[in-house]
Short mmCIF file of C-alpha atoms in Angstrom, two decimals:
data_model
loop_
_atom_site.label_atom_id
_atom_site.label_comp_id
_atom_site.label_asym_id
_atom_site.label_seq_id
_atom_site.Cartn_x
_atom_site.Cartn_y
_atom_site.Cartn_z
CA UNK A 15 -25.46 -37.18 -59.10
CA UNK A 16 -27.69 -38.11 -62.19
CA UNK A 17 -31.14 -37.34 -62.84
CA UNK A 18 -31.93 -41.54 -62.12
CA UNK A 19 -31.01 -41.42 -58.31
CA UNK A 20 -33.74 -38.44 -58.30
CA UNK A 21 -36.94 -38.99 -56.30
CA UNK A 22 -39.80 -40.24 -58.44
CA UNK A 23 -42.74 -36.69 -58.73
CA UNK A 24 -44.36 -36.74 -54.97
CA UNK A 25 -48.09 -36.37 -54.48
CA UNK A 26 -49.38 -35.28 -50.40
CA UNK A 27 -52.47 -36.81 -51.17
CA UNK A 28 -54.13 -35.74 -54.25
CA UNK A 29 -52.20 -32.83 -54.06
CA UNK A 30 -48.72 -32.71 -56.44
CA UNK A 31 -46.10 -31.33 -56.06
CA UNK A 32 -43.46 -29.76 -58.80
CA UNK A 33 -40.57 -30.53 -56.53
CA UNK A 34 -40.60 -32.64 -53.76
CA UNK A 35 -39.66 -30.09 -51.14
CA UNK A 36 -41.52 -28.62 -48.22
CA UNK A 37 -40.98 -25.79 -46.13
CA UNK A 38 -40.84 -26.78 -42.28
CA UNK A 39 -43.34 -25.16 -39.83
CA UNK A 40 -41.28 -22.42 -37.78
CA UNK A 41 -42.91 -20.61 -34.68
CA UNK A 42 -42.41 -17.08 -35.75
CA UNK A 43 -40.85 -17.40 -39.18
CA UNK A 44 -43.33 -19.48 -41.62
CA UNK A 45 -46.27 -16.88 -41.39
CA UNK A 46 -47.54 -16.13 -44.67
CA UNK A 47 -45.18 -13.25 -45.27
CA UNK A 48 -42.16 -15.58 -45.15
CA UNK A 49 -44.53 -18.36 -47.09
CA UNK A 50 -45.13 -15.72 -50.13
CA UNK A 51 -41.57 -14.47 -50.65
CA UNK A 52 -40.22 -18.31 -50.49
CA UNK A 53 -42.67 -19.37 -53.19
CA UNK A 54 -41.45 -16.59 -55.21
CA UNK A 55 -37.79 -17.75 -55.79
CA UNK A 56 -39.19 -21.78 -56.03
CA UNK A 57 -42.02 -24.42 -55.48
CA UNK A 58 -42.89 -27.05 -53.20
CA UNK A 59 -45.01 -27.18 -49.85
CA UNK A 60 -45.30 -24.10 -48.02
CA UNK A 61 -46.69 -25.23 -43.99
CA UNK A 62 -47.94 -22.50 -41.82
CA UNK A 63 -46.24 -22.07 -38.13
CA UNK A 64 -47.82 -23.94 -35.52
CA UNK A 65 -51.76 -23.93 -34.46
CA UNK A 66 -52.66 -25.53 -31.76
CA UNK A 67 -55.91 -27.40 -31.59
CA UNK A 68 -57.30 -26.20 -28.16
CA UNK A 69 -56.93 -22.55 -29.65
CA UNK A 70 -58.10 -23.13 -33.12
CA UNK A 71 -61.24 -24.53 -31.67
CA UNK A 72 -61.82 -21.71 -29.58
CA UNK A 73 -61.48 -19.68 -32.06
CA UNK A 74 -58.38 -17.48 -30.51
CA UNK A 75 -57.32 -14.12 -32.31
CA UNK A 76 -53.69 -15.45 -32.65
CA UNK A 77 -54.89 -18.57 -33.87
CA UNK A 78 -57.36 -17.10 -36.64
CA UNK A 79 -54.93 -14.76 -37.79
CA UNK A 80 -51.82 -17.86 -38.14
CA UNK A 81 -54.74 -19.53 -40.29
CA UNK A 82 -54.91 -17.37 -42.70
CA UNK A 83 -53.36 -17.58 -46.51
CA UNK A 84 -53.16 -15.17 -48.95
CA UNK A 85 -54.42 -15.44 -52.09
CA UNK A 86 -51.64 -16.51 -53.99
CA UNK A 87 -51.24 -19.38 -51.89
CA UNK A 88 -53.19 -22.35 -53.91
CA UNK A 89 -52.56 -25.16 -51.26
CA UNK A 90 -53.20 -23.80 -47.80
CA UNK A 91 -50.61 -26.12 -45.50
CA UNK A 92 -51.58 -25.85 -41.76
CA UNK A 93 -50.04 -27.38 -38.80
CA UNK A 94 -51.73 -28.42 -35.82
CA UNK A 95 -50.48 -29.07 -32.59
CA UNK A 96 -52.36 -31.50 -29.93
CA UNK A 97 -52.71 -33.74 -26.81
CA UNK A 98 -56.13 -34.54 -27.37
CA UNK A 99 -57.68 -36.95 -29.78
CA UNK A 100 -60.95 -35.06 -29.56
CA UNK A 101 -59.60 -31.75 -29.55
CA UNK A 102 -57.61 -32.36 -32.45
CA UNK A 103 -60.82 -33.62 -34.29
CA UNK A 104 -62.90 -31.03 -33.66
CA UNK A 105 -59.87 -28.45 -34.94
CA UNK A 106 -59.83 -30.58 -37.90
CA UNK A 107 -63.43 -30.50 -38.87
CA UNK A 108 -63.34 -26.56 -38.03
CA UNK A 109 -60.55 -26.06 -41.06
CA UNK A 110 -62.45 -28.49 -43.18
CA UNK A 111 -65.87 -27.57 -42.79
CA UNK A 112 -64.85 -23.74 -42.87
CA UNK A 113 -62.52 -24.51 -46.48
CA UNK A 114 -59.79 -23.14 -44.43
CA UNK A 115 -56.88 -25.68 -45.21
CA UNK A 116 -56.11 -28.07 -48.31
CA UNK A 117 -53.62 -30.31 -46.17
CA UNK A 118 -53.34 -30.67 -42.63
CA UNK A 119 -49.38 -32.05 -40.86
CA UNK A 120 -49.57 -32.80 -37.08
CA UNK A 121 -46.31 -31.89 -35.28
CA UNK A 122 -44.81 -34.70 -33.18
CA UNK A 123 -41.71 -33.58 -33.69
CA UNK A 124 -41.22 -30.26 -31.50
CA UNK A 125 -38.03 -30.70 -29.02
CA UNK A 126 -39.06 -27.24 -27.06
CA UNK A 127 -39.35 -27.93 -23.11
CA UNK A 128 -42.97 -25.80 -22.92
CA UNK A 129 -44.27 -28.53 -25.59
CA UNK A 130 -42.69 -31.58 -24.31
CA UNK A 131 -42.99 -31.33 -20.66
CA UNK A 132 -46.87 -31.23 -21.51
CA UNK A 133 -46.14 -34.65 -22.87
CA UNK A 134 -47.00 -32.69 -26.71
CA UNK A 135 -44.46 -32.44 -29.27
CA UNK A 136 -41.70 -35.35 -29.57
CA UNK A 137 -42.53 -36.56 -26.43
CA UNK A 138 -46.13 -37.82 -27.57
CA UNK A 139 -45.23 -41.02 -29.49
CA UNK A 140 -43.79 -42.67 -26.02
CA UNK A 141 -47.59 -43.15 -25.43
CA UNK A 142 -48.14 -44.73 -29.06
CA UNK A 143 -51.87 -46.10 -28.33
CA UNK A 144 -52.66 -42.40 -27.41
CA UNK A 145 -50.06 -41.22 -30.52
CA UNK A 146 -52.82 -43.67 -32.68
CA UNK A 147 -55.85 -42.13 -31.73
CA UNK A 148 -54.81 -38.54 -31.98
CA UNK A 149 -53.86 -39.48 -35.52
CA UNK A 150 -57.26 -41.44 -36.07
CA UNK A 151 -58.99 -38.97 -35.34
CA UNK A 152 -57.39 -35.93 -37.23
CA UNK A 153 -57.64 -38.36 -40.62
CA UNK A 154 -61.16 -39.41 -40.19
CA UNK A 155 -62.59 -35.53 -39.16
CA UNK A 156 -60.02 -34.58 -42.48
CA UNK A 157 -62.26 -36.36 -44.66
CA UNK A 158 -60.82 -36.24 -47.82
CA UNK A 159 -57.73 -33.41 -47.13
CA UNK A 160 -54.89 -34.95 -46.52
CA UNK A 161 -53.05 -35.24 -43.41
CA UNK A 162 -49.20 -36.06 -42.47
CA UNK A 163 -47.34 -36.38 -39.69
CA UNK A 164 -43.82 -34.77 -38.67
CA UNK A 165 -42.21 -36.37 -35.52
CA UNK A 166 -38.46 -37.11 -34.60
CA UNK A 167 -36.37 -40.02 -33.98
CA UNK A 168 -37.55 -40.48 -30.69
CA UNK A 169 -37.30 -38.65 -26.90
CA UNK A 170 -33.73 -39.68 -26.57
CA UNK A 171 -31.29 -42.83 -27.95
CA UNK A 172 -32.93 -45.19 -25.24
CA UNK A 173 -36.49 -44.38 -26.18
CA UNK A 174 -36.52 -44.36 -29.77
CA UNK A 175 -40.22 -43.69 -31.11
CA UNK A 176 -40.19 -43.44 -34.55
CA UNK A 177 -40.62 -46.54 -36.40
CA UNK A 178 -43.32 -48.12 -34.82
CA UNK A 179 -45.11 -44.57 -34.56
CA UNK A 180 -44.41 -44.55 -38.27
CA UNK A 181 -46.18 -47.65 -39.03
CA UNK A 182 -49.42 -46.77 -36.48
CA UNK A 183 -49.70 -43.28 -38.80
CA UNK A 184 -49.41 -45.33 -41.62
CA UNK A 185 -52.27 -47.58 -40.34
CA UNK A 186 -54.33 -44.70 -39.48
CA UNK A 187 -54.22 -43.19 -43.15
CA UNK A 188 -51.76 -40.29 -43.65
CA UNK A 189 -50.61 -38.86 -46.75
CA UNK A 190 -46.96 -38.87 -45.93
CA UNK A 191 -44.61 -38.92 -42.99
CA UNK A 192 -41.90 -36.90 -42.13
CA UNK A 193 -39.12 -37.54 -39.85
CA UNK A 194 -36.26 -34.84 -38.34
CA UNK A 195 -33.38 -37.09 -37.56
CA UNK A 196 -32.78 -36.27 -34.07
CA UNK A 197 -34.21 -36.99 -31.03
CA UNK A 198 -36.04 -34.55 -28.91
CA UNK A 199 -32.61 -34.86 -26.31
CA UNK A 200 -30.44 -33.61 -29.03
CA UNK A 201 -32.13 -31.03 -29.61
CA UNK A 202 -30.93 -29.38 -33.32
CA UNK A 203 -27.25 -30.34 -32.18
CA UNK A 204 -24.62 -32.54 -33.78
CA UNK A 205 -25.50 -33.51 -36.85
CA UNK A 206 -28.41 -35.42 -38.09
CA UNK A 207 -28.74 -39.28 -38.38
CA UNK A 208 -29.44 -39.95 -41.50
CA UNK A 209 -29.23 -43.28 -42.11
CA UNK A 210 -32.45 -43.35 -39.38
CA UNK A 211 -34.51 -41.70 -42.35
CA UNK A 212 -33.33 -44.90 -44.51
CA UNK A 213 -34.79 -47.53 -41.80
CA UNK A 214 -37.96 -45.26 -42.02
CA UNK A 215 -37.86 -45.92 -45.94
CA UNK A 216 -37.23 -49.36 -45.89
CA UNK A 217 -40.42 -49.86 -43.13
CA UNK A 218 -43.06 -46.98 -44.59
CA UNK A 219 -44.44 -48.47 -47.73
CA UNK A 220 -47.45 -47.62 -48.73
CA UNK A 221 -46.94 -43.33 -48.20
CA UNK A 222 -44.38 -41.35 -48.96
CA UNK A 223 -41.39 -40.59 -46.46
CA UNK A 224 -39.61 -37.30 -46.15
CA UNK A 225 -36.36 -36.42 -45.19
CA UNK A 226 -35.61 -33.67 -42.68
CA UNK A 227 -32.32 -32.58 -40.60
CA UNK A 228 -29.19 -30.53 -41.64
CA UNK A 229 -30.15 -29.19 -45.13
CA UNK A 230 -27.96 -26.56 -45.89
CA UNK A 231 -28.21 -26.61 -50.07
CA UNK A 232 -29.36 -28.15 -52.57
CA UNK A 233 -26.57 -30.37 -52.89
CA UNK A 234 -27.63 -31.40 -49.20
CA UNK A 235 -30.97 -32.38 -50.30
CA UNK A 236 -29.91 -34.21 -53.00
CA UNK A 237 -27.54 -36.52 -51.16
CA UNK A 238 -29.79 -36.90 -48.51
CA UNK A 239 -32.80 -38.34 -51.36
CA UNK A 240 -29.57 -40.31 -52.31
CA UNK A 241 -28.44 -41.76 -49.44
CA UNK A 242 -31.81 -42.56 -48.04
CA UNK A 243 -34.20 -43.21 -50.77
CA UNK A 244 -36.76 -40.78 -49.25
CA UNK A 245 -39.48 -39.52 -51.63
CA UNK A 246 -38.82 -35.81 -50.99
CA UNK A 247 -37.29 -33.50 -48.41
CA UNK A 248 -38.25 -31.16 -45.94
CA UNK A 249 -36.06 -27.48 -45.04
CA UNK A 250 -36.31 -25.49 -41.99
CA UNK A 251 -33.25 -23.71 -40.49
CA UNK A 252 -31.57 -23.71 -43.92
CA UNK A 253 -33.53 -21.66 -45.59
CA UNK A 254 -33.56 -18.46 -42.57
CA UNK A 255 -32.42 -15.48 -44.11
CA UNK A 256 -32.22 -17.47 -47.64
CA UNK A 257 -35.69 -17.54 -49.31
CA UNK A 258 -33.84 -18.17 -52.73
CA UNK A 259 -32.78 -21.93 -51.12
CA UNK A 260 -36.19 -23.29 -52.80
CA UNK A 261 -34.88 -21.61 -55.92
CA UNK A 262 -31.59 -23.39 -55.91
CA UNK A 263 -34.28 -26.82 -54.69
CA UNK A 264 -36.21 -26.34 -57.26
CA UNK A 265 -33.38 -26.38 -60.19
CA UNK A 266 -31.16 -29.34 -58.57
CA UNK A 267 -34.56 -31.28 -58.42
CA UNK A 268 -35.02 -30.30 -62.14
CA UNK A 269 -31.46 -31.85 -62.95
CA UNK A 270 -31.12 -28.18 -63.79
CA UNK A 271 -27.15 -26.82 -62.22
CA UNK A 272 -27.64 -23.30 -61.57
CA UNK A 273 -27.63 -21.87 -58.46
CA UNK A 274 -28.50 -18.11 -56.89
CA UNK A 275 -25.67 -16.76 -55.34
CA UNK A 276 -27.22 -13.20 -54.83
CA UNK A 277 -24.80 -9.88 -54.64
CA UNK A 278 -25.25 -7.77 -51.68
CA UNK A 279 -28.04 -5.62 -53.42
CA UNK A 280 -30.04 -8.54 -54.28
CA UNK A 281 -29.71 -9.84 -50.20
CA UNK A 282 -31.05 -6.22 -49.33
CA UNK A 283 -33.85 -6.13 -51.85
CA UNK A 284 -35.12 -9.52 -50.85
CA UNK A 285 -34.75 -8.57 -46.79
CA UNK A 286 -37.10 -5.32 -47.90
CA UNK A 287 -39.29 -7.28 -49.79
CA UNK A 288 -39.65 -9.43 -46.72
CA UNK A 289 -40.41 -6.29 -44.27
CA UNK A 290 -43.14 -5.10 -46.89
CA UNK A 291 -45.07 -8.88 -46.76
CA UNK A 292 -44.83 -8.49 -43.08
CA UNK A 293 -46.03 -5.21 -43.04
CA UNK A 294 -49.32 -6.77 -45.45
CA UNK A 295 -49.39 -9.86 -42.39
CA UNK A 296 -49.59 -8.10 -39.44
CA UNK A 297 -51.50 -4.81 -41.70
CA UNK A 298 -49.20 -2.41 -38.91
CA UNK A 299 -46.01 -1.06 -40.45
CA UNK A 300 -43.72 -0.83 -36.96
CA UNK A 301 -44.87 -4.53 -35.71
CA UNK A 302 -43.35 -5.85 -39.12
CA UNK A 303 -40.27 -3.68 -38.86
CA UNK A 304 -39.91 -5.19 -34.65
CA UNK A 305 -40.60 -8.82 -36.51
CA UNK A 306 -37.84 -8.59 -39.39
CA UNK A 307 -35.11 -7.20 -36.60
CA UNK A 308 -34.39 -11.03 -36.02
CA UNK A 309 -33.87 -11.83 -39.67
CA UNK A 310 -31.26 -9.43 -39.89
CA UNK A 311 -28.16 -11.79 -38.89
CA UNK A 312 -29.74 -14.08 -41.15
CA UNK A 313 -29.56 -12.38 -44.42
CA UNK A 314 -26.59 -10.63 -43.95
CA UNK A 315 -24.17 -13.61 -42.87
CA UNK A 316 -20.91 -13.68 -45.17
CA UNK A 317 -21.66 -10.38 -46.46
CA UNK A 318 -19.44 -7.67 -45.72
CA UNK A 319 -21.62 -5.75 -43.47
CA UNK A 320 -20.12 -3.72 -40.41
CA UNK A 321 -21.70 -4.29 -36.70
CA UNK A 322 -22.54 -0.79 -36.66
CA UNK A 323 -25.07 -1.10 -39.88
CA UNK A 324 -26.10 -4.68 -38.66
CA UNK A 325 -27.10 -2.80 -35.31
CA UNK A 326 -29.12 0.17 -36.95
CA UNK A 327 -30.81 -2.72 -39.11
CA UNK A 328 -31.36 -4.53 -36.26
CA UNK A 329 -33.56 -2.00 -34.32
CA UNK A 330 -35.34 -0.50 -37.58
CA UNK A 331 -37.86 1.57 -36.74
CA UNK A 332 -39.65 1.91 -40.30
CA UNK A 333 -39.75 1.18 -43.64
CA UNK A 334 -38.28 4.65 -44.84
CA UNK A 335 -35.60 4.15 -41.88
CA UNK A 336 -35.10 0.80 -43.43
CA UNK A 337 -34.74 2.07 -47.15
CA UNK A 338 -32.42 4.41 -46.07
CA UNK A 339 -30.17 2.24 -43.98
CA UNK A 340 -30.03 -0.19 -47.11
CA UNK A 341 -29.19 3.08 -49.16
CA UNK A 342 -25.63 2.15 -47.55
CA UNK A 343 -24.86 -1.21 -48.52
CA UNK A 344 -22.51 -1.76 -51.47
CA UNK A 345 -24.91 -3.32 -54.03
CA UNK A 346 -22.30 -4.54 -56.49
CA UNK A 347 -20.46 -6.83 -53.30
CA UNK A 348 -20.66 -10.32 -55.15
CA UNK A 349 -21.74 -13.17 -53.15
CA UNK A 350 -19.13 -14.42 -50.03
CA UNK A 351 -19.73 -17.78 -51.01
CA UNK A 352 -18.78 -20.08 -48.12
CA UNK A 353 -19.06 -17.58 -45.94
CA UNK A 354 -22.61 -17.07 -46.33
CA UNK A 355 -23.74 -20.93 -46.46
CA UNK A 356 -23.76 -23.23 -43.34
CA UNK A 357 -25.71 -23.87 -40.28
CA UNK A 358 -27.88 -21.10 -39.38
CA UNK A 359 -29.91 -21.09 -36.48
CA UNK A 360 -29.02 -22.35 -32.64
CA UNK A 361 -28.14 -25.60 -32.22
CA UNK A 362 -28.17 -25.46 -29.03
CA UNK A 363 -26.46 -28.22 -27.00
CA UNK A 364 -28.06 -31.90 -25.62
CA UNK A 365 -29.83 -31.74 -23.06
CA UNK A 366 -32.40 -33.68 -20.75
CA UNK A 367 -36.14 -33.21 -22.45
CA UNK A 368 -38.42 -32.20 -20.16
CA UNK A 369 -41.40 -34.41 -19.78
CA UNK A 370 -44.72 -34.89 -17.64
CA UNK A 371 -44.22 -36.97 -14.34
CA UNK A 372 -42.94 -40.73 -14.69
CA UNK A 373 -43.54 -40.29 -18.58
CA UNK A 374 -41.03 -43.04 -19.70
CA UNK A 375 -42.59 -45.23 -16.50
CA UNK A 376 -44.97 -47.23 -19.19
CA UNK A 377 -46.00 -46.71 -23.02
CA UNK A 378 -49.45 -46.80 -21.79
CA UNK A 379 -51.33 -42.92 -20.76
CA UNK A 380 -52.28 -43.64 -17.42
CA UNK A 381 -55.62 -42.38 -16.01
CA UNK A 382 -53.95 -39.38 -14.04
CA UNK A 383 -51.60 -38.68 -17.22
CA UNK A 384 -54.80 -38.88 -19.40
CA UNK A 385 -56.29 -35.95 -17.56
CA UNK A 386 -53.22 -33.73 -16.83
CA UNK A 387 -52.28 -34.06 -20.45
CA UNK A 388 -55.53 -32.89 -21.85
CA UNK A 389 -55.59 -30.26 -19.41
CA UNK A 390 -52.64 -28.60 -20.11
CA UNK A 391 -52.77 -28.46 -24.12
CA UNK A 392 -51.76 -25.02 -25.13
CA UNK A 393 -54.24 -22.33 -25.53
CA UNK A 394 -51.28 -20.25 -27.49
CA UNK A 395 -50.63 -20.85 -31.11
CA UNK A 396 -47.15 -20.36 -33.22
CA UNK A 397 -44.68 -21.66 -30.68
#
């Protein structure tokens, strides 16, 4: 592909960015440990896990810790979660008015029953006046950070959401929009439609449109900029147990054709340099070594690892455990290639989202809906 089918430099706002890549929000994996060792192999937007609003503005433990950036991190990316047009306006005037956030993405895109059958996540945009003011109100209570939207195709293929939720962000004033091409029904099965983020391109003018679904490589993202036209892309499940993906981004966006295929040492080095950001996140050594357990299949795929090592890695105990288990990999094992590429992460299979009572009835939020909906926003942040 040349360096003329390449997406034009991509601004969020008044923020730029060097490449036009952001890191999707991931309950349990984009905490700032995972943000700070992925912006150390590349560039691009680095988005927080999920917040919800109801928590942030009551100030939660979880939710005050998820909020926080280190230092190094010069654009602080947060994502809220909401049901409630005020609720989400009051959590955005908390991060502004506190100089807690430089950009602000809503997720209206989360497939997860927990989120959906509260009538949050991608089942939200059926309603699209209520969609509107949830969005309305984030951007004006933003001020000047910016704010974007993520959302998916729709809740299934006979209640597609998208487009015209597209164009009522875009009237409301986001930055940029982002789209996962699935529906909420498919879950992160099959394989993603594509061509959907192209009819998003062709109808979002005036922002920028990102591309997200089934980037596996760089080579991915760069025929999905070319056969959609979108200004930049966003990576989530690709990028598990591969922080050197934005690396390999950052290059192909820079028309430059290297790639990091690491050896087994350099894996193991960058799976303990992981453990020791966690252990900085959560400031308690055996809480980082329980939260890295689940990264192990992750890193390790391709490689020539035995079950019995993957197991003892798997219920590390310690960092010194941890050293010395890594002590017994062969460093000098060159990179599997295939092997190690590819999906990662369950796809799980389609299913039937689960949704608030007689949800698809009407686009309209009915009185009763209106008040069981803001009742049941989640009080718990990161998932």
């Amino acid at each position: 592909m040349s360096t003329a089918t390449l997406p034009a430099p991509l601004s969020i706002g008044p923020i730029p960015l060097s490449v036009p890549v952001v890191l999707a929000p991931m309950a349990g994996i984009t905490n700032t440990a995972f943000r700070r060792l992925c912006r150390e192999y590349g560039a691009g937007l680095y988005v927080s896990e999920m917040i919800t609003s109801r928590a942030l503005v009551e100030r939660t433990p979880e939710s005050m810790r998820l909020i926080r950036h280190h230092e190094s991190e010069t654009t602080r990316s947060i994502q809220l979660y909401s049901v409630d047009p005020v609720t989400a306006g009051e959590a955005a005037r908390f991060l502004v008015g506190e100089g807690l956030a430089d950009h602000i993405d809503m997720n209206f895109g989360c497939p997860v029953p927990k989120v959906t059958r509260k009538g949050g996540g991608a089942a939200l945009p059926w309603k699209l006046e209520h969609f509107r003011r949830i969005v309305e109100q984030t951007v004006q209570a933003a001020g000047d950070i910016p704010v974007t939207v993520k959302m998916r195709k729709g809740i299934d293929s006979d209640h597609l959401t998208y487009l015209e939720a597209a164009k009522a962000a875009e009237g409301a004033g986001v930055a940029a929009i982002a789209l996962h091409a699935r529906t909420a029904a498919e879950f992160y099965s099959g394989h993603a439609d594509w061509s959907a983020i192209g009819k998003l391109k062709e109808t979002i003018t005036s922002v920028p449109v990102l591309g997200n679904g089934d980037i596996w490589s760089a080579e991915d993202a760069l025929r999905m900029v070319d056969e959609t036209g979108c200004d930049g892309i966003v990576v989530g499940r690709g990028c598990l147990g591969r922080p050197w993906l934005f690396g390999d981004l950052a290059a192909a966006f820079e028309s430059r054709h290297v790639r990091i295929q690491p050896s087994l040492g350099e894996v193991g080095d960058a799976f303990r340099r992981h453990a020791e950001l966690l252990v900085d996140f959560f400031d308690d050594e055996g809480r980082a070594c329980r939260d890295i357990r689940k990264h192990v299949a992750w890193y390790f795929k391709g490689y020539p690892v035995g079950g019995e090592l993957r197991a003892r890695l798997a219920s590390v105990e310690s960092l010194q455990q941890m050293d010395d288990l890594l002590g017994e990999l062969d460093r000098d094992e060159p990179y599997p290639g295939a092997p190690a590429e590819g999906q990662r992460g369950r796809a799980g299979t389609p299913k039937k989202p689960a949704l608030p009572e007689n949800w698809l009835a009407s686009r309209e939020l009915s009185s009763a809906q209106s008040a069981d909906v803001a009742a049941a926003e989640l009080h718990n942040s990161g998932g």
